[in-house]
Coordinates of C-alpha atoms in Angstrom, one line a residue:
X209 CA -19.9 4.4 48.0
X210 CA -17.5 6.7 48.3
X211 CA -14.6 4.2 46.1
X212 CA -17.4 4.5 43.5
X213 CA -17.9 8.4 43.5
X214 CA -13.9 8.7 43.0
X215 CA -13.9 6.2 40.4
X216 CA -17.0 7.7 38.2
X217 CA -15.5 11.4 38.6
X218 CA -12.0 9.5 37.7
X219 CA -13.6 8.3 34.5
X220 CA -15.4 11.0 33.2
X221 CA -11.8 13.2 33.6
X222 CA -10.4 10.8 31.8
X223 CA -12.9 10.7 28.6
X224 CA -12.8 14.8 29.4
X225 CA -9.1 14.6 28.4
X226 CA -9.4 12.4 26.1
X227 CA -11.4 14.5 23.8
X228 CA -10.5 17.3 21.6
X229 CA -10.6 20.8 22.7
X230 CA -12.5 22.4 20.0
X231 CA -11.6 26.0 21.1
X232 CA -8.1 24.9 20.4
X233 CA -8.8 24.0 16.5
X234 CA -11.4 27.4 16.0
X235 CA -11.1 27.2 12.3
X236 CA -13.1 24.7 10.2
X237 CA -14.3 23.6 6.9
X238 CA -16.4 21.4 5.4
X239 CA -16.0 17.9 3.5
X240 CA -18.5 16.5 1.5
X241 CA -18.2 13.0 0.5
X242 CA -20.7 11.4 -2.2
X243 CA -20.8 7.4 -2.6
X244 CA -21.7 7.2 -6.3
X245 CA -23.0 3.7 -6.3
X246 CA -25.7 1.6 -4.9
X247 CA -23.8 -0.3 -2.8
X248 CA -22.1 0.5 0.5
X249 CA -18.4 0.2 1.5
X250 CA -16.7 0.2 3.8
X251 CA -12.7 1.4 5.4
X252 CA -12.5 3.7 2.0
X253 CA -9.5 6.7 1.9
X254 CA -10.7 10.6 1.5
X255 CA -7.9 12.5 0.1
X256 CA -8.5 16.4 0.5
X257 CA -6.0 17.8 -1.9
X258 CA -3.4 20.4 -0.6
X259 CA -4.1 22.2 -3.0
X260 CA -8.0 22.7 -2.1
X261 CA -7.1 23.8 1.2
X262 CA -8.1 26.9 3.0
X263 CA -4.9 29.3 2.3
X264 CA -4.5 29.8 6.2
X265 CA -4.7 25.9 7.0
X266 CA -2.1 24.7 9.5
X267 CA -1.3 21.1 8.4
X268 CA 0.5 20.7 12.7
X269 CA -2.9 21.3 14.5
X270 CA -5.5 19.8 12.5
X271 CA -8.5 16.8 13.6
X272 CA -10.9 15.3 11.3
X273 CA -14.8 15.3 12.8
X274 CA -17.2 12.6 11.5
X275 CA -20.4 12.8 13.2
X276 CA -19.0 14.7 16.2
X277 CA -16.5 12.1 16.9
X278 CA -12.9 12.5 16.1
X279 CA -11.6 10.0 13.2
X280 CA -7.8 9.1 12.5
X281 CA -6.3 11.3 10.1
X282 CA -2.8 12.6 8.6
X283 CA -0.9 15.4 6.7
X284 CA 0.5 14.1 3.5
X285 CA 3.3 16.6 3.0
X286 CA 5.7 14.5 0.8
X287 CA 3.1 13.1 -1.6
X288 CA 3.7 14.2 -5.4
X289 CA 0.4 12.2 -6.1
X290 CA -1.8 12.4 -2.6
X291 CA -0.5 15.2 -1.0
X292 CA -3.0 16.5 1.8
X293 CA -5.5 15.2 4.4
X294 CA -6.0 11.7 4.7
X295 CA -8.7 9.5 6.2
X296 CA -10.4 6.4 6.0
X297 CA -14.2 6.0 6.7
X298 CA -15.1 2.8 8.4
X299 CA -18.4 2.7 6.2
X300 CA -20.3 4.9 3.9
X301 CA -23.7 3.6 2.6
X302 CA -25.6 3.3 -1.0
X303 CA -25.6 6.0 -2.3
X304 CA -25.0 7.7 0.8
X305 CA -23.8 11.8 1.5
X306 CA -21.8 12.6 4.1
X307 CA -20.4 15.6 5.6
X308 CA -17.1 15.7 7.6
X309 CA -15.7 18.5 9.6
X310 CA -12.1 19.8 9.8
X311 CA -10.9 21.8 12.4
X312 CA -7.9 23.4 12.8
X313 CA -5.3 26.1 14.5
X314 CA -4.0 28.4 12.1
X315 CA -0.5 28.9 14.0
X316 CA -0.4 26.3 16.8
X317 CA 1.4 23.1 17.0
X318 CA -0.4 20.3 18.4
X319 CA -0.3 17.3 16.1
X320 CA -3.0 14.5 16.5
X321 CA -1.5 10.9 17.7
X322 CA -3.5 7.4 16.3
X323 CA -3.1 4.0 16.5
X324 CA -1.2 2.7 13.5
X325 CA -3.1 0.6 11.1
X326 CA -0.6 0.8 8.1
X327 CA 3.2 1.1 7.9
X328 CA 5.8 1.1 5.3
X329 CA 9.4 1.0 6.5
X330 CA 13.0 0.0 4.7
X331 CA 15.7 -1.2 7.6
X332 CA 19.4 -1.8 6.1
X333 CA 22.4 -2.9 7.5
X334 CA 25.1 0.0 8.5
X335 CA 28.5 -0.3 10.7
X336 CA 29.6 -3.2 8.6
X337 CA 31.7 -3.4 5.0
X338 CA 31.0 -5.2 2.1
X339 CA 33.3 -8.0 0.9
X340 CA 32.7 -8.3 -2.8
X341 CA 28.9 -8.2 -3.0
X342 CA 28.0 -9.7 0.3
X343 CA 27.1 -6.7 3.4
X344 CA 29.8 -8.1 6.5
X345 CA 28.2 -7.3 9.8
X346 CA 26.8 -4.4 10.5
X347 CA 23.0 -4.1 12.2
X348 CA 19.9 -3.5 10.4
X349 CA 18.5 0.0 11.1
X350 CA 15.4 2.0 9.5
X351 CA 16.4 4.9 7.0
X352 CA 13.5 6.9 5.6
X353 CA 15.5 7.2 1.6
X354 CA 17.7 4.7 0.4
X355 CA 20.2 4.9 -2.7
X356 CA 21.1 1.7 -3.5
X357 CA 24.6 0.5 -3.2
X358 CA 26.2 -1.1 -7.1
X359 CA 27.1 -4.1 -4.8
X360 CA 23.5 -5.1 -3.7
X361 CA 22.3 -8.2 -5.6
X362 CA 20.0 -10.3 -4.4
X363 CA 20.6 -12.4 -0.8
X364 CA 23.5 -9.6 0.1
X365 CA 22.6 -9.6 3.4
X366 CA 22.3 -6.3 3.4
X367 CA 18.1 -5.0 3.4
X368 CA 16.4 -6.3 6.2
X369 CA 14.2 -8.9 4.3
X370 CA 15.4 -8.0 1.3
X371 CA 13.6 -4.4 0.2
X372 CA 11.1 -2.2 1.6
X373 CA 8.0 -3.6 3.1
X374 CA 4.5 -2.0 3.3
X375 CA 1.1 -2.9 5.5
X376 CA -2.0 -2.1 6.3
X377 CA -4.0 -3.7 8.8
X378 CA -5.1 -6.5 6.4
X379 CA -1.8 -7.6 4.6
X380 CA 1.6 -7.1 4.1
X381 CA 4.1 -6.8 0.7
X382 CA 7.3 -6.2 0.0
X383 CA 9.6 -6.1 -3.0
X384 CA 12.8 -7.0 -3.7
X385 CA 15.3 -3.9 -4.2
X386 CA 17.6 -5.8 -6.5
X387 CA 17.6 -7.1 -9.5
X388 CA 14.6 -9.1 -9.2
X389 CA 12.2 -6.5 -8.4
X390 CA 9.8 -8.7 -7.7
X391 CA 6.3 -8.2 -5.3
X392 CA 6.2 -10.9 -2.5
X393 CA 3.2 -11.0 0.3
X394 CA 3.5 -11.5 3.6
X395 CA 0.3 -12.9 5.2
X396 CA -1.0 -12.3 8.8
X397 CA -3.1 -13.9 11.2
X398 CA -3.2 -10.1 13.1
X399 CA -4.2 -6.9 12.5
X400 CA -1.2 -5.5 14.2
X401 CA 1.8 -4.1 12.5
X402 CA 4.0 -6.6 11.8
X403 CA 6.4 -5.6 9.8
X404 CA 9.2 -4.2 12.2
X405 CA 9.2 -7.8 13.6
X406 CA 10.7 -9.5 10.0
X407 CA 13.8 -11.0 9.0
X408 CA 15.8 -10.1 12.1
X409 CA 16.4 -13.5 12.7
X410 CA 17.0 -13.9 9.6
X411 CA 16.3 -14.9 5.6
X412 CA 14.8 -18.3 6.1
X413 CA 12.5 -17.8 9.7
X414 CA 9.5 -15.9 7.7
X415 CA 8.7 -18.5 5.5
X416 CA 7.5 -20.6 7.9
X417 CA 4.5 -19.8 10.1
X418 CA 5.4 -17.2 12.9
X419 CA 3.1 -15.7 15.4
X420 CA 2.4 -13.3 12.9
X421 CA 1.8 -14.9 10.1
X422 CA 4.5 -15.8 7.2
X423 CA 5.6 -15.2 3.6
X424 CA 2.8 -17.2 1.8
X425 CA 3.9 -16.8 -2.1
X426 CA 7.0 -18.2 -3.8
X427 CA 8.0 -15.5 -6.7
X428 CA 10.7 -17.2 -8.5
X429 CA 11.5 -16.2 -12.0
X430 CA 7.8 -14.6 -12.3
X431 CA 6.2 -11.5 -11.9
X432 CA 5.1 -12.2 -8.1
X433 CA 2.1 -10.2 -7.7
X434 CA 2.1 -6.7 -9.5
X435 CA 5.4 -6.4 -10.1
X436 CA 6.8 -4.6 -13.0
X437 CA 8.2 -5.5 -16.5
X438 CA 7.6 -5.3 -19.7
X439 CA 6.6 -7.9 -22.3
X440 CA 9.0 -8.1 -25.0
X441 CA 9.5 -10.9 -27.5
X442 CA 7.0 -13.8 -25.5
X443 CA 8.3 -12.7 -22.0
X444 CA 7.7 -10.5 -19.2
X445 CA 10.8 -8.5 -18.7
X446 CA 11.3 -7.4 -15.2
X447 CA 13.5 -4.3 -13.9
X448 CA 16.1 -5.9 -13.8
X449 CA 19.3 -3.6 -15.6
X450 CA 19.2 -0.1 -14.1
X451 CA 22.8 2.5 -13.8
X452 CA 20.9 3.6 -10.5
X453 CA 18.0 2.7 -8.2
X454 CA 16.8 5.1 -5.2
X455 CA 14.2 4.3 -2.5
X456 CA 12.4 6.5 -0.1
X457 CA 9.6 6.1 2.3
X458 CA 7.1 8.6 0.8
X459 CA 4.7 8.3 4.1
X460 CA 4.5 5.8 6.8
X461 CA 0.9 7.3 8.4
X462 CA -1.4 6.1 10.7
X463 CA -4.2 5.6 8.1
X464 CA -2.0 5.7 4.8
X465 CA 1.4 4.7 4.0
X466 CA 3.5 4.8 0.7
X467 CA 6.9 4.2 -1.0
X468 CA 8.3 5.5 -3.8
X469 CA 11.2 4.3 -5.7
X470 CA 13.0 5.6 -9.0
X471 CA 15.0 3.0 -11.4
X472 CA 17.1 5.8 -13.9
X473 CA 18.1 3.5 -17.0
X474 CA 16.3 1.1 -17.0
X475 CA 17.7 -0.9 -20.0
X476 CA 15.2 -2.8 -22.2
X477 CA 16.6 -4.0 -25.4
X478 CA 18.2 -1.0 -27.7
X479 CA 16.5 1.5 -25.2
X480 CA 16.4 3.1 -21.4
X481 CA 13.8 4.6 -19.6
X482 CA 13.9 6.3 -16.4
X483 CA 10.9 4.8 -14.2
X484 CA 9.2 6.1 -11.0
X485 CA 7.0 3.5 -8.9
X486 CA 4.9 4.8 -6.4
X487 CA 3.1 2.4 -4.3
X488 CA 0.4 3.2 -1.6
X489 CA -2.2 1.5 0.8
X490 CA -4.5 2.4 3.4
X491 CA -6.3 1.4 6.6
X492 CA -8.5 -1.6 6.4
X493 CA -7.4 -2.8 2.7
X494 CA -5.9 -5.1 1.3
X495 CA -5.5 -3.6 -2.3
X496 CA -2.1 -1.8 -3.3
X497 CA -2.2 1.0 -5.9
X498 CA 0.7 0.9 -8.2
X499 CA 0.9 4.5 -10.3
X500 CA 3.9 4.7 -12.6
X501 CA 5.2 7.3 -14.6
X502 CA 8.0 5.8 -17.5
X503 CA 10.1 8.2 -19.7
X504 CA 11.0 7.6 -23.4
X505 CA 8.6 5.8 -26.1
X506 CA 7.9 2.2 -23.7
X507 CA 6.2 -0.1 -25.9
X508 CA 4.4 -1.6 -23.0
X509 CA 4.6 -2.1 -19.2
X510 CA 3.2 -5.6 -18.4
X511 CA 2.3 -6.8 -14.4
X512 CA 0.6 -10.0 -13.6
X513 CA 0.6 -13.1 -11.4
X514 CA 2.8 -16.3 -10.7
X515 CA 1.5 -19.2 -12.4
X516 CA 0.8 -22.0 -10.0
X517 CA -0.8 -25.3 -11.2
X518 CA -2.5 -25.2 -7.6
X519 CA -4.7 -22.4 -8.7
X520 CA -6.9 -21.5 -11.0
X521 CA -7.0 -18.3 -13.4
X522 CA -10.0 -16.1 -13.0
X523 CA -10.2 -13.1 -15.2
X524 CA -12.8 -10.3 -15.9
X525 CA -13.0 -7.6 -19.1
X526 CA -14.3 -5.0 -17.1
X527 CA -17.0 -2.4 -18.4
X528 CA -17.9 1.2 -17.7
X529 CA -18.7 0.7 -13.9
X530 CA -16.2 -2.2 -13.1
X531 CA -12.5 -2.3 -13.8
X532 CA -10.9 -5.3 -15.5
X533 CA -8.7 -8.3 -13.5
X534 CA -6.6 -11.1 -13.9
X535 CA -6.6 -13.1 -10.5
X536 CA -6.0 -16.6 -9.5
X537 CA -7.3 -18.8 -6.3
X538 CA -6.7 -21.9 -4.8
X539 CA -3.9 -23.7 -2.3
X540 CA -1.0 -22.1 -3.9
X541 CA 0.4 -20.5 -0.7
X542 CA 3.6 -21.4 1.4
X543 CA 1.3 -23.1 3.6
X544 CA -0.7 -25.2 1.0
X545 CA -3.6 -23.3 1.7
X546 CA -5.9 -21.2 -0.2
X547 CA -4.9 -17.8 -1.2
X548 CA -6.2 -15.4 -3.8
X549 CA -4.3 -13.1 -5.9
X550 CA -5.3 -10.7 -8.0
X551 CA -4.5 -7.5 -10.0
X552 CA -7.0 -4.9 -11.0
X553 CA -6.6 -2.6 -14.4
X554 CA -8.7 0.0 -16.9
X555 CA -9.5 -1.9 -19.9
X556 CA -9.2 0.9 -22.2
X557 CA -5.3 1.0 -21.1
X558 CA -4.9 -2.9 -21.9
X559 CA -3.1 -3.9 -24.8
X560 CA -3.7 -8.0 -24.2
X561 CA -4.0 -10.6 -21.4
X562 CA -1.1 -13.4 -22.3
X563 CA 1.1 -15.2 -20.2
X564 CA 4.9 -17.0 -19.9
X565 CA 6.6 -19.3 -18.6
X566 CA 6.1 -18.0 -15.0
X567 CA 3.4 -15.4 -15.2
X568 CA -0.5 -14.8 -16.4
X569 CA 0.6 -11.2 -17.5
X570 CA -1.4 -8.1 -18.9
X571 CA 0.2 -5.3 -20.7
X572 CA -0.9 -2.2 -20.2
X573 CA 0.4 0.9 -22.4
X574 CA 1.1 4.0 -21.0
X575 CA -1.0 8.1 -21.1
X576 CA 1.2 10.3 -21.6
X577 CA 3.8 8.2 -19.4
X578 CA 1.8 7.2 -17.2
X579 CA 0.3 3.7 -15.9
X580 CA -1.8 3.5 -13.0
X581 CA -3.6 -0.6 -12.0
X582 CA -3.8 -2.0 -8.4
X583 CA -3.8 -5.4 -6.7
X584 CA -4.3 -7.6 -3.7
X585 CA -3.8 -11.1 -1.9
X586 CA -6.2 -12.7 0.3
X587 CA -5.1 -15.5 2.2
X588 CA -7.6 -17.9 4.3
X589 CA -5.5 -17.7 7.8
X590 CA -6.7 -13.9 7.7
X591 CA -8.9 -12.5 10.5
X592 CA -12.4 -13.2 9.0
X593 CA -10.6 -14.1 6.0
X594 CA -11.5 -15.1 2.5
X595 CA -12.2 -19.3 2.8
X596 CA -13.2 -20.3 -0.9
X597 CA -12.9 -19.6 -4.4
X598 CA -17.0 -18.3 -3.9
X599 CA -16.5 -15.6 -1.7
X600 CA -13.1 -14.6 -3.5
X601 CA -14.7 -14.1 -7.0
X602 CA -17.8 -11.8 -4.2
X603 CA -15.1 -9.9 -3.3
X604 CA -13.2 -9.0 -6.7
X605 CA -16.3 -8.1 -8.3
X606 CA -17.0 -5.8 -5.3
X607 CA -13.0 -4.4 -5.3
X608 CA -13.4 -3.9 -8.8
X609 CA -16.5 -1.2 -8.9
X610 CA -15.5 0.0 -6.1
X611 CA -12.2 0.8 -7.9
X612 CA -14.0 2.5 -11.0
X613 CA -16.1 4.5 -8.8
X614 CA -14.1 6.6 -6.2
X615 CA -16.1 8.9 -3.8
X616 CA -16.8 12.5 -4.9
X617 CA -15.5 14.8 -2.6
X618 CA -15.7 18.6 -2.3
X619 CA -14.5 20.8 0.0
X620 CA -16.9 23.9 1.5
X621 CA -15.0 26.9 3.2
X622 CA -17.4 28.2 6.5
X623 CA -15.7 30.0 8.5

């Protein structure tokens, strides 16, 4: 009896710890968070702009209350496009209102730690010299801003599988940092973060299944998935000629992590434009936003898909409640199984839906410099993944309203 007593009164010290002290975050305000259509979701980002904020809010001592019960959060702080509080709600119902609570210490410092569910990360090689354009020994380590070297081409040896990787709990990309600047996915069979564990061993190890999954789509010559060109004369133009390319890891959060990366000169025929990628996913997704903001008078920035002859093209106009797609489905991954692929886009931005040699492409042309279109891969060896073309067409018609329709959100001061 007594080993009992001592182990009950251990337990409820231990949930008594592990819950917030609200008299240490007296402050609060309110967040109120509308689902504007019939249909509920679910793992969907809340961004509560920086600017909204109460003037005395203290981004180091902050927590997030749903319901009474703690949620993970973070503090945006680099973001140009999502700076502020960030948090993803596991499910919000038709039509459903919610209000959330956030607490904090105006002067303390006593940051809130969660279990990751996204990453974004770029590891290159330092201690070693380059020998022409190959990177000589050396070991990989993580740097949160990269400028890219002249030498780097692609298989230099020299970025830890080849560019910067991002993750969430669903899925993994990356893109290649050199002249290809192409999208690639990484699948996984876990919801753990994977990405730290890549190419360490090695170019050739990840495209063959691994504990954690593997590189399931072969890019080639084409636009991947979501890359960027431009489609000039018949042909989707990738990045490819730049005078200078940085990289830095925007946020690498808990609940939402982001890269952004800057190409100045990007030369396209008789012209160059300076372009800024930013790319960003969340907890419990598998869709990447791509925004982009291009200088000078761009005629068009095209994305799209690799043609396979394993898959077949799906593709959807859009209308006022669903955004528009291109996608494709069917054993066209690595591991000659099914995988879906699939890029997401306004229709009243879309120039045309075409293709190439190696891509089904769309153009898009830029507001005011500015392009903004998303997109996602679903492969079968997912937990509870996708199995058939079926339940992938479901699922894009449900990612594609869901994309038209963000929550509403407003913010109410109380005390």
């Amino acid at each position: 009896m007594k080993m009992f007593f001592l182990v009950g009164v251990l337990s409820i010290l231990m949930r008594a710890h592990s819950q917030p002290v609200l008299k240490d975050f007296p402050a609060e305000f309110i967040v109120t968070v509308t689902n504007p259509i019939d249909a509920s979701r679910e793992n969907v980002l809340v961004v509560v702009p920086s600017k909204e904020l109460p003037k005395t809010f203290n981004h180091l001592a902050f927590l997030v209350m749903d319901d009474g019960k703690e949620i993970p959060s973070q503090y945006n702080a680099t973001e140009s496009h999502d700076s502020g509080i960030a948090f993803v709600l596991d499910h919000v119902g038709a039509s459903e209102t919610r209000s959330i609570t956030i607490r904090f210490h105006p002067s303390a410092n006593n940051p809130r730690k969660y279990p990751k569910r996204t990453q974004a990360e770029i590891s290159y090689k330092r201690g070693g010299s380059w020998k022409n354009r190959e990177y000589i020994g050396g070991n990989f380590e993580n740097a949160a801003f990269l400028r890219v070297p002249p030498e780097h081409k692609d298989h230099s040896w020299f970025i830890r599988y080849e560019g910067p990787g991002w993750e969430s709990d669903k899925v993994g990309y990356r893109f290649y940092l050199d002249q290809r600047n192409a999208t690639d996915v990484f699948g996984k069979v876990t919801t753990e973060m994977i990405l730290q564990k890549v190419g360490l061993d090695g170019f050739d190890s990840y495209h063959q299944m691994q504990p954690w999954g593997m590189d399931v789509m072969k890019v080639g010559k084409s636009l991947g998935i979501g890359s960027v060109g431009s489609f000039v004369n018949g042909e989707a133009i990738r990045v490819a000629k730049t005078d200078s390319v940085t990289c830095q890891i925007a946020e690498n959060g808990s609940v939402y992590s982001s890269i952004l990366t800057k190409y100045y000169g990007w030369n396209l025929g008789d012209k160059k434009h300076d372009l800024y990628s930013h790319l960003a996913i969340h907890a419990g997704t598998r869709v990447t936003q791509h925004r982009l903001t291009v200088t000078s008078d761009i005629e068009n920035i095209a994305t799209g898909i690799v043609k396979d002859t394993s898959a077949t093209l799906i593709k959807n106009d859009g209308d006022a409640g669903h955004l528009a797609y291109i996608a494709t489905y069917g054993k066209q991954s690595l591991n000659a199984d099914n995988l879906g692929l699939a890029v997401f886009y306004d229709s009243g931005s879309a120039i045309e839906t075409t293709d190439d040699t190696f891509s089904h492409v769309v153009t898009l042309k830029p507001q005011h410099g500015k392009v903004n279109y998303y997109f996602l891969s679903a492969w079968e060896k997912e937990p509870a993944g996708i199995k058939n073309q079926t339940q992938f067409e479901a699922y894009l018609r449900h990612v594609a309203r869901e994309l038209a329709n963000p929550l509403k959100v407003t913010i109410t001061i109380t005390k």
